[in-house]
Short mmCIF file of C-alpha atoms in Angstrom, two decimals:
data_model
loop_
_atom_site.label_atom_id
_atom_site.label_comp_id
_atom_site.label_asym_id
_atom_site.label_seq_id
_atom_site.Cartn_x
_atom_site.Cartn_y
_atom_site.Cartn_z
CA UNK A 8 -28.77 -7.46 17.51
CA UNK A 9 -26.40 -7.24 14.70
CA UNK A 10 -25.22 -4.42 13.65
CA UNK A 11 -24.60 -3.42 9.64
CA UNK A 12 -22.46 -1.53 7.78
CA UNK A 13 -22.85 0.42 4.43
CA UNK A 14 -20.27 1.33 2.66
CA UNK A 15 -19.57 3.22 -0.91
CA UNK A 16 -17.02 2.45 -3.17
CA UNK A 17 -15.73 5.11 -4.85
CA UNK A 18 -13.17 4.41 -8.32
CA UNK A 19 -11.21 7.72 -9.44
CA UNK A 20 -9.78 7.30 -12.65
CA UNK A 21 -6.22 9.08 -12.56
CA UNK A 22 -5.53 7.81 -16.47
CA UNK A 23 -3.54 9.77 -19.07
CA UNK A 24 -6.91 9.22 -20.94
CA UNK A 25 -9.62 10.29 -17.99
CA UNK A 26 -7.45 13.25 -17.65
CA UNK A 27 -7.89 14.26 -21.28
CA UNK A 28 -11.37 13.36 -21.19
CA UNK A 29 -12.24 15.86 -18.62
CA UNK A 30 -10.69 18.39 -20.32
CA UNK A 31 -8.68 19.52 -17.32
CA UNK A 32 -5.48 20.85 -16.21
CA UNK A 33 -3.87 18.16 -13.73
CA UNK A 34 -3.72 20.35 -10.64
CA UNK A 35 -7.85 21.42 -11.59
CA UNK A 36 -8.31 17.83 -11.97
CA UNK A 37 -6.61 16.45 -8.83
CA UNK A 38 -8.23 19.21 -6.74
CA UNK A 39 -12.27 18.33 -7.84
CA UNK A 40 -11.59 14.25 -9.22
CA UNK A 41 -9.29 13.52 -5.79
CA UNK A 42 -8.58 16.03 -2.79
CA UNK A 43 -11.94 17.21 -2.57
CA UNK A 44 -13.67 13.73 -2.37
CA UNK A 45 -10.85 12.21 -0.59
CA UNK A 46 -11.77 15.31 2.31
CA UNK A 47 -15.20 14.43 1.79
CA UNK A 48 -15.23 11.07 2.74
CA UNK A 49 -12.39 10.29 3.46
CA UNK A 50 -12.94 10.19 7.67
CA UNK A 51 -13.45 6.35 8.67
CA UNK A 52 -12.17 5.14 5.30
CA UNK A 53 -10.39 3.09 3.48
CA UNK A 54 -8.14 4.85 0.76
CA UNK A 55 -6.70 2.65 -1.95
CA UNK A 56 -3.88 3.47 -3.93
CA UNK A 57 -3.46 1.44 -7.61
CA UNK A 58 -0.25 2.12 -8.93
CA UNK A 59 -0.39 6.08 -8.15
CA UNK A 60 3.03 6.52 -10.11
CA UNK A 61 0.87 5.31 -13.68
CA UNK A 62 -1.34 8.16 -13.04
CA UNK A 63 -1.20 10.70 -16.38
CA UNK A 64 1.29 13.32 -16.37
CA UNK A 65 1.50 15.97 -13.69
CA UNK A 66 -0.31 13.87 -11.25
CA UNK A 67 1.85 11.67 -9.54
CA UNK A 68 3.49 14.30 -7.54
CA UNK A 69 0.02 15.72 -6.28
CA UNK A 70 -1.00 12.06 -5.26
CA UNK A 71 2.50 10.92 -3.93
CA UNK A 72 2.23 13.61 -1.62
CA UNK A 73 -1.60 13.17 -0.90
CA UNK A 74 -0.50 9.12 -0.13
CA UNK A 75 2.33 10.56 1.88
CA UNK A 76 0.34 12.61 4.23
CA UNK A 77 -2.13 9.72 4.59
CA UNK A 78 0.01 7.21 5.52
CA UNK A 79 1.13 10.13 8.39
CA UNK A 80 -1.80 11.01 9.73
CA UNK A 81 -4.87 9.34 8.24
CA UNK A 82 -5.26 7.23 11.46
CA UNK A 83 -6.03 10.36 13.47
CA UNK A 84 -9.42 9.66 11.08
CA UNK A 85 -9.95 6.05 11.59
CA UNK A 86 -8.78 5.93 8.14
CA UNK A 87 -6.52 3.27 6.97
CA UNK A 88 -4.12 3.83 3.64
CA UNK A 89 -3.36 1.07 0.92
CA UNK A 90 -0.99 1.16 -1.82
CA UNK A 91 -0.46 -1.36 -4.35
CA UNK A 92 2.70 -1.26 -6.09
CA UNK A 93 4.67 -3.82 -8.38
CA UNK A 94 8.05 -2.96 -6.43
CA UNK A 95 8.68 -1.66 -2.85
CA UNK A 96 11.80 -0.27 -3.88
CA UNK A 97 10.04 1.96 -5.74
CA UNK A 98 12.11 5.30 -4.57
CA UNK A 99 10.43 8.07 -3.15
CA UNK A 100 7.30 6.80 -3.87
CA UNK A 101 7.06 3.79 -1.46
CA UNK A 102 9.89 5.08 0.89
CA UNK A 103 7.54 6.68 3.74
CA UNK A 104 5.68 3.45 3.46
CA UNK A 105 8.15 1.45 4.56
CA UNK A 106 9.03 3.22 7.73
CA UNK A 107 4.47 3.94 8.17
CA UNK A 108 3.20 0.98 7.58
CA UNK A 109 1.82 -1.98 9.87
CA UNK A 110 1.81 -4.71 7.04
CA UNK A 111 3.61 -6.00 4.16
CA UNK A 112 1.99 -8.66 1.63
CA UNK A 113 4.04 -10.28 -0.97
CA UNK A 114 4.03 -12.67 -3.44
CA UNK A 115 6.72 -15.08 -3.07
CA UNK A 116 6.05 -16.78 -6.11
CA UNK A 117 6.93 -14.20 -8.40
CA UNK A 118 9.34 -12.05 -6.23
CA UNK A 119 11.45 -14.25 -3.95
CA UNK A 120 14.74 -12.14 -5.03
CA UNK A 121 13.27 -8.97 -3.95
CA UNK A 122 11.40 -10.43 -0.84
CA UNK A 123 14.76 -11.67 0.41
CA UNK A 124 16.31 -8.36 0.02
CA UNK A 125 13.66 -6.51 2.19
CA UNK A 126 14.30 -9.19 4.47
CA UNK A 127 17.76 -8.30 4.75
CA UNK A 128 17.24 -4.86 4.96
CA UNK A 129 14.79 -4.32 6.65
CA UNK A 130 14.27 -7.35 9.17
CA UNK A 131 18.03 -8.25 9.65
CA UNK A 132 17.46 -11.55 8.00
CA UNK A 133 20.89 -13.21 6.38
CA UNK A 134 20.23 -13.65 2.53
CA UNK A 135 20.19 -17.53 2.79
CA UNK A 136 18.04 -17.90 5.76
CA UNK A 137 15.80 -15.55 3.81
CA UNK A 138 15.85 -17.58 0.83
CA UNK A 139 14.71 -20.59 3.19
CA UNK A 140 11.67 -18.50 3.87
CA UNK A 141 10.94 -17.21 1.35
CA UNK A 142 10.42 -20.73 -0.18
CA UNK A 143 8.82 -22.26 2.51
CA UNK A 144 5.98 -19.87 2.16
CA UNK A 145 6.03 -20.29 -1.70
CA UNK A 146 5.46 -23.76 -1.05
CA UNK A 147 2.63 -22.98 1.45
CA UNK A 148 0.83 -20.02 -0.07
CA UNK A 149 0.37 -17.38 -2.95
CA UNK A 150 1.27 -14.47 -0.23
CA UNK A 151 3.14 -14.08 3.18
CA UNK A 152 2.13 -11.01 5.33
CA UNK A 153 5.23 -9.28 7.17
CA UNK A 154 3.76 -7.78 10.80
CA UNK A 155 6.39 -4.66 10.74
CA UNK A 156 5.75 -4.05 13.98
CA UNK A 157 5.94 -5.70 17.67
CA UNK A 158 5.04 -8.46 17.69
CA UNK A 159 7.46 -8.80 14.43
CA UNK A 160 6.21 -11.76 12.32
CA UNK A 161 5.77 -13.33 8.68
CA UNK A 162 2.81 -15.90 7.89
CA UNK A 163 0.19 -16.46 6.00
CA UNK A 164 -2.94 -19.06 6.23
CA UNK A 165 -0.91 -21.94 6.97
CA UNK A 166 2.26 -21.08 8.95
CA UNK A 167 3.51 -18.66 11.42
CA UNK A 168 6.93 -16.99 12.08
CA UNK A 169 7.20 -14.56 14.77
CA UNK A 170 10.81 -12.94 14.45
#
């Protein structure tokens, strides 16, 4: 017998303009509008991040440091943390994520410069043979995937690289 799942979706609106809306001070709004739903279902989850560091003023901190602690210990819940940003060099905002997390996507398309660097600094990979690959899956694909972790590998839906 198969067995189904059910599962809510649940947007939070962290806007300049939602905040307003409500009427609320940041820290009343992030405790009610975030933490408190975030601890209600947030056990066997999947928490999404959108840009966190757009969120209105007086915010960001609160959620930087509830994406933070996530990305630390949200496993010990079966819960699994996403962030999508526009840069992974992206200070203290994405630099626990880089040391936490299990994947990588980028677009190599758009961002071969900066996919080359994180493969320099972070995999060991010399600039040019970067550039090589980083081409060779913007010839392939819209993404590549970097595994982070053993085994270490880039690929996407059409080629394989473990490293």
């Amino acid at each position: 017998k198969k067995k189904s799942f059910a599962f809510n979706v649940i947007g939070i609106d962290v806007s300049q303009q939602e905040l307003k809306r409500t009427g609320m001070d940041a820290i009343s709004f992030f405790k009610t509008k975030v933490e408190d739903i975030i601890d209600k279902h947030g056990e066997k989850s999947l928490i999404i991040y959108d840009d966190f560091m757009d969120a209105a003023p007086g915010l960001e901190g609160l959620l930087r440091r509830l994406y933070i602690r996530g990305l630390r210990t949200a496993r010990h819940k079966t819960t699994s943390v996403i962030s999508l940003v526009h840069s992974y060099a992206s200070g203290k905002n994405t630099s626990q994520a880089i040391q936490s997390v299990k994947f990588v996507v980028f677009f190599p398309r758009s961002s071969a410069s900066r996919i080359c660097m994180y493969l320099r600094d972070h995999l060991h990979i010399p600039i040019a043979e970067g550039k090589e690959l980083v081409a060779k899956f913007a010839a392939l694909s819209r993404y590549m995937i970097i595994r982070m972790h053993s085994p270490v590998a880039v690929y996407n839906d059409k080629y394989l690289l473990l490293l």
